[in-house]
Short mmCIF file of C-alpha atoms in Angstrom, two decimals:
data_model
loop_
_atom_site.label_atom_id
_atom_site.label_comp_id
_atom_site.label_asym_id
_atom_site.label_seq_id
_atom_site.Cartn_x
_atom_site.Cartn_y
_atom_site.Cartn_z
CA MET A 192 31.00 4.44 42.73
CA SER A 193 31.66 5.44 39.12
CA LYS A 194 35.10 6.42 37.93
CA SER A 195 35.37 10.02 36.75
CA LEU A 196 36.65 10.81 33.26
CA LEU A 197 38.19 14.09 32.08
CA ILE A 198 38.20 14.76 28.35
CA ILE A 199 40.79 17.29 27.23
CA SER A 200 39.84 18.75 23.87
CA ARG A 201 42.81 20.42 22.13
CA GLN A 202 41.76 20.80 18.51
CA PRO A 203 40.04 23.73 16.81
CA PRO A 204 36.43 23.21 15.76
CA TRP A 205 36.90 22.17 12.14
CA SER A 206 40.27 20.46 11.83
CA GLY A 207 38.67 17.17 10.92
CA PRO A 208 36.23 15.37 13.20
CA THR A 209 38.40 15.41 16.35
CA ALA A 210 36.60 18.24 18.17
CA ARG A 211 33.26 16.60 17.46
CA GLU A 212 34.51 13.13 18.40
CA ALA A 213 35.84 14.47 21.71
CA LEU A 214 32.44 16.01 22.39
CA ASP A 215 30.74 12.71 21.49
CA ILE A 216 32.74 10.91 24.17
CA ALA A 217 31.60 13.48 26.73
CA LEU A 218 27.94 13.34 25.67
CA ALA A 219 27.91 9.52 25.66
CA GLY A 220 29.34 9.52 29.18
CA GLY A 221 26.76 12.05 30.31
CA ALA A 222 24.00 9.92 28.80
CA PHE A 223 25.16 7.06 31.03
CA ASP A 224 25.15 9.37 34.07
CA LEU A 225 28.90 9.09 34.48
CA PRO A 226 30.97 11.81 36.17
CA ILE A 227 32.48 13.52 33.12
CA GLY A 228 34.53 16.69 32.91
CA MET A 229 35.65 18.54 29.80
CA LEU A 230 38.65 20.83 29.47
CA PHE A 231 39.29 23.06 26.47
CA LEU A 232 43.04 23.48 26.05
CA ASP A 233 45.37 24.90 23.38
CA ASP A 234 43.49 25.29 20.08
CA GLY A 235 40.48 23.64 21.71
CA VAL A 236 39.51 27.05 23.10
CA PHE A 237 38.65 28.14 19.56
CA GLN A 238 35.59 25.90 19.89
CA LEU A 239 34.29 28.36 22.48
CA SER A 240 34.45 31.41 20.28
CA THR A 241 31.08 32.99 19.45
CA ALA A 242 29.85 34.30 16.11
CA GLN A 243 31.33 31.44 14.10
CA GLN A 244 29.84 30.59 10.70
CA PRO A 245 30.35 26.86 10.14
CA ALA A 246 27.80 26.78 7.33
CA THR A 247 30.26 28.55 5.05
CA LEU A 248 32.44 25.43 5.33
CA GLN A 249 29.41 23.17 5.02
CA GLN A 250 30.05 22.04 8.57
CA LYS A 251 27.62 21.46 11.41
CA ASP A 252 27.58 24.02 14.19
CA LEU A 253 29.82 22.52 16.88
CA GLY A 254 29.13 25.48 19.14
CA ALA A 255 25.45 24.61 19.17
CA ASN A 256 26.26 20.99 20.01
CA LEU A 257 28.47 22.09 22.91
CA GLN A 258 25.32 23.55 24.48
CA ALA A 259 24.07 19.97 24.87
CA LEU A 260 26.76 19.24 27.47
CA PRO A 261 24.84 20.59 30.49
CA MET A 262 21.66 18.97 29.18
CA PHE A 263 23.47 15.60 29.30
CA GLY A 264 24.59 16.30 32.84
CA VAL A 265 28.13 17.35 31.90
CA GLU A 266 28.55 20.57 33.81
CA ALA A 267 32.18 20.30 34.87
CA LEU A 268 33.46 22.44 32.00
CA TYR A 269 36.82 24.18 32.00
CA ALA A 270 39.08 26.25 29.78
CA SER A 271 42.73 27.17 30.10
CA THR A 272 43.31 30.86 30.80
CA ARG A 273 46.71 30.65 29.17
CA SER A 274 45.29 29.08 25.99
CA LEU A 275 42.67 31.85 25.78
CA GLN A 276 45.26 34.58 26.36
CA GLU A 277 47.68 33.17 23.78
CA ARG A 278 44.88 33.32 21.22
CA GLY A 279 43.56 36.75 22.13
CA LEU A 280 40.29 35.34 23.43
CA GLU A 281 40.61 36.24 27.09
CA ARG A 282 38.26 39.22 26.97
CA GLN A 283 35.72 37.73 24.62
CA LYS A 284 32.39 36.28 25.56
CA LEU A 285 32.50 32.52 25.23
CA ASN A 286 29.68 30.37 23.89
CA LEU A 287 29.75 28.04 26.91
CA ALA A 288 29.81 28.57 30.68
CA VAL A 289 33.28 27.30 31.58
CA GLU A 290 35.43 27.71 34.63
CA LEU A 291 38.72 29.36 33.72
CA LEU A 292 41.83 27.72 35.15
CA ASP A 293 45.45 28.80 35.27
CA ASP A 294 48.25 26.24 34.93
CA ALA A 295 48.20 25.30 38.62
CA GLY A 296 44.44 24.84 38.40
CA LEU A 297 44.90 22.57 35.39
CA THR A 298 47.44 20.43 37.25
CA ALA A 299 45.01 20.05 40.15
CA LEU A 300 42.16 19.28 37.74
CA VAL A 301 43.99 16.45 36.00
CA ALA A 302 45.11 15.01 39.33
CA ARG A 303 41.50 14.85 40.58
CA TYR A 304 40.11 12.66 37.82
CA ASP A 305 40.28 8.84 37.75
CA GLN A 306 40.85 8.68 33.98
CA VAL A 307 41.80 11.16 31.27
CA ILE A 308 41.51 11.17 27.47
CA THR A 309 43.37 13.95 25.63
CA LEU A 310 42.55 14.42 21.95
CA MET B 4 45.21 -5.36 36.77
CA LYS B 5 42.40 -4.90 34.26
CA PHE B 6 43.19 -2.81 31.20
CA ALA B 7 40.98 -1.05 28.69
CA ILE B 8 43.00 -0.20 25.59
CA ALA B 9 41.75 2.37 23.08
CA LEU B 10 43.34 2.96 19.68
CA PHE B 11 42.80 6.17 17.75
CA ALA B 12 45.29 5.65 14.89
CA PRO B 13 45.29 3.77 11.57
CA PRO B 14 47.51 0.71 10.94
CA HIS B 15 50.28 2.67 9.19
CA ALA B 16 50.74 4.89 12.26
CA PRO B 17 53.52 3.74 14.61
CA SER B 18 51.11 4.06 17.52
CA SER B 19 48.96 1.24 16.15
CA ARG B 20 51.88 -1.18 16.30
CA ARG B 21 52.87 0.25 19.68
CA ALA B 22 49.35 -0.37 21.00
CA LEU B 23 49.49 -3.99 19.84
CA ARG B 24 52.90 -4.62 21.40
CA PHE B 25 51.67 -3.01 24.62
CA ALA B 26 48.52 -5.16 24.61
CA GLN B 27 50.65 -8.27 24.09
CA ALA B 28 52.86 -7.25 27.02
CA VAL B 29 49.78 -6.67 29.17
CA LEU B 30 48.68 -10.27 28.71
CA ALA B 31 52.22 -11.62 28.98
CA GLY B 32 52.48 -9.82 32.32
CA GLY B 33 49.50 -11.74 33.63
CA HIS B 34 47.03 -8.84 33.39
CA GLU B 35 43.62 -8.81 31.77
CA ILE B 36 42.30 -6.81 28.82
CA VAL B 37 38.66 -5.92 29.43
CA ARG B 38 38.15 -4.53 25.92
CA LEU B 39 39.93 -3.09 22.92
CA PHE B 40 38.07 -0.05 21.59
CA PHE B 41 38.97 1.43 18.22
CA TYR B 42 37.90 5.06 17.72
CA GLN B 43 38.62 7.90 15.28
CA ASP B 44 41.15 6.72 12.65
CA GLY B 45 41.70 3.61 14.77
CA VAL B 46 38.75 2.04 12.95
CA HIS B 47 41.07 1.50 9.96
CA SER B 48 43.25 -0.75 12.13
CA ALA B 49 40.33 -3.21 12.06
CA SER B 50 39.77 -3.06 8.31
CA SER B 51 39.96 -6.29 6.34
CA ASN B 52 40.87 -4.36 3.20
CA VAL B 53 44.33 -3.16 4.15
CA ILE B 54 46.87 -4.94 1.96
CA SER B 55 50.45 -4.69 3.17
CA PRO B 56 53.39 -5.35 0.86
CA GLN B 57 54.86 -8.78 1.50
CA ASP B 58 58.04 -7.37 3.02
CA GLU B 59 56.15 -5.11 5.44
CA LEU B 60 54.34 -5.68 8.70
CA ASP B 61 50.74 -6.85 8.27
CA LEU B 62 49.39 -4.98 11.25
CA THR B 63 45.66 -5.42 10.61
CA GLY B 64 46.36 -9.15 10.28
CA GLU B 65 48.31 -9.16 13.54
CA TRP B 66 45.55 -7.30 15.37
CA ARG B 67 42.94 -9.70 14.02
CA ASP B 68 44.97 -12.76 15.04
CA PHE B 69 45.63 -11.29 18.47
CA VAL B 70 41.96 -10.63 19.18
CA ARG B 71 40.95 -14.04 17.86
CA THR B 72 43.66 -16.08 19.59
CA GLN B 73 43.28 -14.34 22.92
CA ARG B 74 39.48 -14.24 22.62
CA LEU B 75 39.37 -10.54 23.36
CA ASP B 76 36.45 -8.18 23.01
CA GLY B 77 37.42 -6.08 19.98
CA VAL B 78 34.99 -3.22 19.46
CA VAL B 79 35.04 -0.62 16.69
CA CYS B 80 33.03 2.57 17.20
CA ILE B 81 30.16 2.53 14.70
CA ALA B 82 29.87 6.30 14.25
CA ALA B 83 33.61 6.70 13.65
CA ALA B 84 33.63 3.68 11.34
CA LEU B 85 30.73 4.79 9.14
CA ARG B 86 32.21 8.25 8.71
CA ARG B 87 35.50 6.67 7.55
CA GLY B 88 34.06 3.97 5.32
CA VAL B 89 34.60 0.97 7.57
CA LEU B 90 31.43 -1.09 7.41
CA ASP B 91 30.35 -4.59 8.38
CA THR B 92 27.93 -6.56 6.20
CA GLN B 93 24.86 -5.25 8.01
CA GLU B 94 25.82 -1.59 7.65
CA ALA B 95 26.95 -2.06 4.05
CA GLN B 96 23.49 -3.42 3.26
CA ARG B 97 21.70 -0.76 5.30
CA TYR B 98 23.38 2.03 3.37
CA ALA B 99 23.58 0.16 0.05
CA ALA B 100 27.29 0.85 0.24
CA GLY B 101 29.99 -0.71 -1.94
CA SER B 102 31.06 -3.56 0.28
CA ALA B 103 31.78 -4.67 3.81
CA ASN B 104 35.33 -4.40 5.09
CA LEU B 105 34.86 -5.14 8.76
CA GLN B 106 34.67 -8.79 9.76
CA ALA B 107 34.86 -10.99 12.82
CA PRO B 108 36.39 -10.90 15.33
CA TRP B 109 35.67 -7.14 15.25
CA GLU B 110 32.24 -5.80 16.20
CA LEU B 111 30.69 -2.41 15.60
CA SER B 112 29.20 -0.72 18.64
CA GLY B 113 28.81 2.64 20.36
CA LEU B 114 30.81 4.83 22.68
CA GLY B 115 28.92 3.28 25.58
CA GLN B 116 31.28 0.33 25.20
CA LEU B 117 34.28 2.60 25.72
CA HIS B 118 32.69 4.03 28.85
CA GLU B 119 31.74 0.61 30.17
CA ALA B 120 35.29 -0.63 29.65
CA THR B 121 36.70 2.48 31.34
CA GLN B 122 34.49 1.82 34.34
CA GLN B 123 35.43 -1.85 34.56
CA ALA B 124 39.16 -1.44 34.04
CA ASP B 125 41.80 -0.34 36.51
CA ARG B 126 43.69 1.42 33.74
CA LEU B 127 42.58 3.03 30.47
CA VAL B 128 45.50 3.36 28.06
CA CYS B 129 44.99 5.22 24.78
CA PHE B 130 47.22 5.11 21.71
CA GLY B 131 47.02 7.39 18.74
CA GLY B 132 48.19 10.53 17.06
CA SER B 133 51.60 9.73 15.72
CA MET C 220 46.49 10.85 42.04
CA THR C 221 49.60 10.54 39.90
CA THR C 222 49.51 10.52 36.13
CA LEU C 223 51.81 8.95 33.55
CA HIS C 224 51.71 11.29 30.56
CA MET C 225 52.50 9.64 27.22
CA LEU C 226 53.73 11.66 24.26
CA SER C 227 54.39 10.41 20.74
CA HIS C 228 54.82 13.56 18.63
CA SER C 229 58.07 15.34 17.83
CA PRO C 230 58.21 18.47 20.00
CA PHE C 231 59.81 20.56 17.28
CA SER C 232 56.67 20.91 15.23
CA ASP C 233 54.08 20.41 17.93
CA SER C 234 52.83 22.00 21.13
CA ARG C 235 51.95 18.83 23.04
CA LEU C 236 55.20 18.66 25.02
CA SER C 237 55.09 22.29 26.14
CA SER C 238 51.43 22.01 27.14
CA CYS C 239 52.15 18.77 28.97
CA LEU C 240 55.10 20.25 30.87
CA ARG C 241 52.82 22.97 32.23
CA LEU C 242 50.29 20.39 33.44
CA LEU C 243 52.67 18.02 35.18
CA GLY C 244 52.13 17.56 38.89
CA PRO C 245 54.59 16.40 41.52
CA GLY C 246 55.08 12.66 41.34
CA ASP C 247 53.82 12.42 37.76
CA GLY C 248 55.70 10.59 35.03
CA LEU C 249 56.48 11.44 31.42
CA LEU C 250 56.88 8.59 28.93
CA LEU C 251 58.23 9.46 25.50
CA CYS C 252 57.40 7.12 22.61
CA GLY C 253 57.75 7.35 18.86
CA ASP C 254 58.90 10.73 17.58
CA ALA C 255 58.52 12.27 21.04
CA VAL C 256 61.97 10.83 21.89
CA TYR C 257 63.40 13.56 19.68
CA ALA C 258 62.78 15.77 22.73
CA LEU C 259 65.85 14.05 24.18
CA GLN C 260 68.07 15.29 21.36
CA PRO C 261 71.18 16.62 23.13
CA GLY C 262 71.71 20.35 22.80
CA SER C 263 68.05 21.06 22.19
CA ALA C 264 65.97 23.43 24.31
CA GLN C 265 63.46 20.60 24.70
CA CYS C 266 66.05 18.29 26.23
CA GLN C 267 67.12 21.06 28.56
CA ALA C 268 63.53 21.60 29.66
CA LEU C 269 63.21 17.88 30.42
CA GLU C 270 66.42 17.86 32.43
CA LEU C 271 65.15 20.82 34.46
CA MET C 272 61.91 19.14 35.47
CA PRO C 273 61.60 18.63 39.23
CA GLU C 274 63.27 15.45 40.50
CA SER C 275 59.96 14.01 41.61
CA ILE C 276 58.87 13.69 37.97
CA GLY C 277 59.92 10.44 36.35
CA LEU C 278 61.30 10.67 32.82
CA PHE C 279 60.94 7.53 30.70
CA ALA C 280 61.31 6.59 27.06
CA LEU C 281 60.52 3.49 25.02
CA ASP C 282 63.82 1.74 24.32
CA GLU C 283 63.04 0.71 20.74
CA ASP C 284 62.35 4.32 19.79
CA LEU C 285 65.62 5.49 21.37
CA SER C 286 67.70 2.85 19.54
CA ALA C 287 65.95 3.38 16.22
CA ARG C 288 66.94 7.04 16.37
CA ALA C 289 70.34 6.51 18.06
CA ILE C 290 69.38 8.80 20.94
CA ALA C 291 70.82 8.14 24.39
CA GLY C 292 69.07 10.72 26.53
CA PRO C 293 70.19 12.43 29.73
CA GLN C 294 71.26 10.72 32.93
CA ARG C 295 67.85 10.89 34.57
CA LEU C 296 66.15 9.10 31.71
CA GLN C 297 64.95 5.53 32.30
CA ALA C 298 64.56 3.50 29.11
CA VAL C 299 61.78 0.93 29.25
CA ASP C 300 60.67 -1.95 27.08
CA TYR C 301 57.04 -2.98 26.62
CA PRO C 302 56.84 -4.97 29.87
CA GLY C 303 58.36 -1.90 31.52
CA MET C 304 55.69 0.25 29.91
CA VAL C 305 53.02 -2.03 31.36
CA GLU C 306 54.67 -1.78 34.78
CA LEU C 307 54.69 2.02 34.54
CA SER C 308 51.01 2.11 33.67
CA CYS C 309 50.34 0.11 36.83
CA ARG C 310 52.71 2.19 38.95
CA PHE C 311 51.01 5.52 38.22
CA ASP C 312 47.33 5.95 39.07
CA LYS C 313 46.31 6.72 35.54
CA VAL C 314 47.72 7.15 32.03
CA ASN C 315 47.10 10.27 29.92
CA SER C 316 48.15 9.94 26.30
CA TRP C 317 48.45 13.18 24.34
CA LEU C 318 46.80 11.91 21.18
#
């Protein structure tokens, strides 16, 4: 049985390649049919904000690439309620279907996975 | 126990040295290292172009010697490497780039190698950031 | 499953420690390396927060980073060397580094 891997993505969409490189780990795992989960925490929740205009920074649209997650079989997607609230995003529509978790939910989530990478 | 060790930081970051000392302790403790996987800025820790002053630690040299002497599988993520200008001879030729700065014992490969190592190992330990 | 959380950033300019503290589960461990050992600076709110963690959470720090910065840490702290760090990574079910 495959080991499950949780990727915790904490960076905003365009602070260097980290957000994209976290996503790449998830997509690669999905491509190999591995049990992958992805949690958006702290500034990582900014990746979920809609109506972003990456082209003005000559960046690729990370939000569009996030849509590939379910297509690669990565459907265990989560975001921290606290992180969203701290950033005034709790009432906004998000660009990805994620399960919202409070702190206790996050603790339980991390405990469930066999491996974790936080970047 | 079997370890997969991933490095996300360049050689001047303290975490690169910490990762090496940890890897050395893993082997000294009788455990096995399934793979070393260098990702993000960790690709610079495999560069053959990092020149350290004589009175400073030559960390890329130490990493290289460690992988060679212990016959470890040292993999550098190709996508992360290209983006940061770390190329082996093949990629340097493919892109008509300046020169190659990644040599044996390091090998360029994909994230699949990180996932494979994570599946094979009992423990995945990542080093990076600061 | 228990997790050994590894931190290496100073908590005074960074949110990793506070986010990590909220995620810790009973029986987890916290290993401070590099600049993260500044969290043990006596008299700091960070050190207080670490001392107030439930007893079931192990608090560890890399000895070389403590000595380099001349930080002793509170009573509950266990300093470890690299072999000790390897032992910790075997003791807990998985390791989560806050990169």
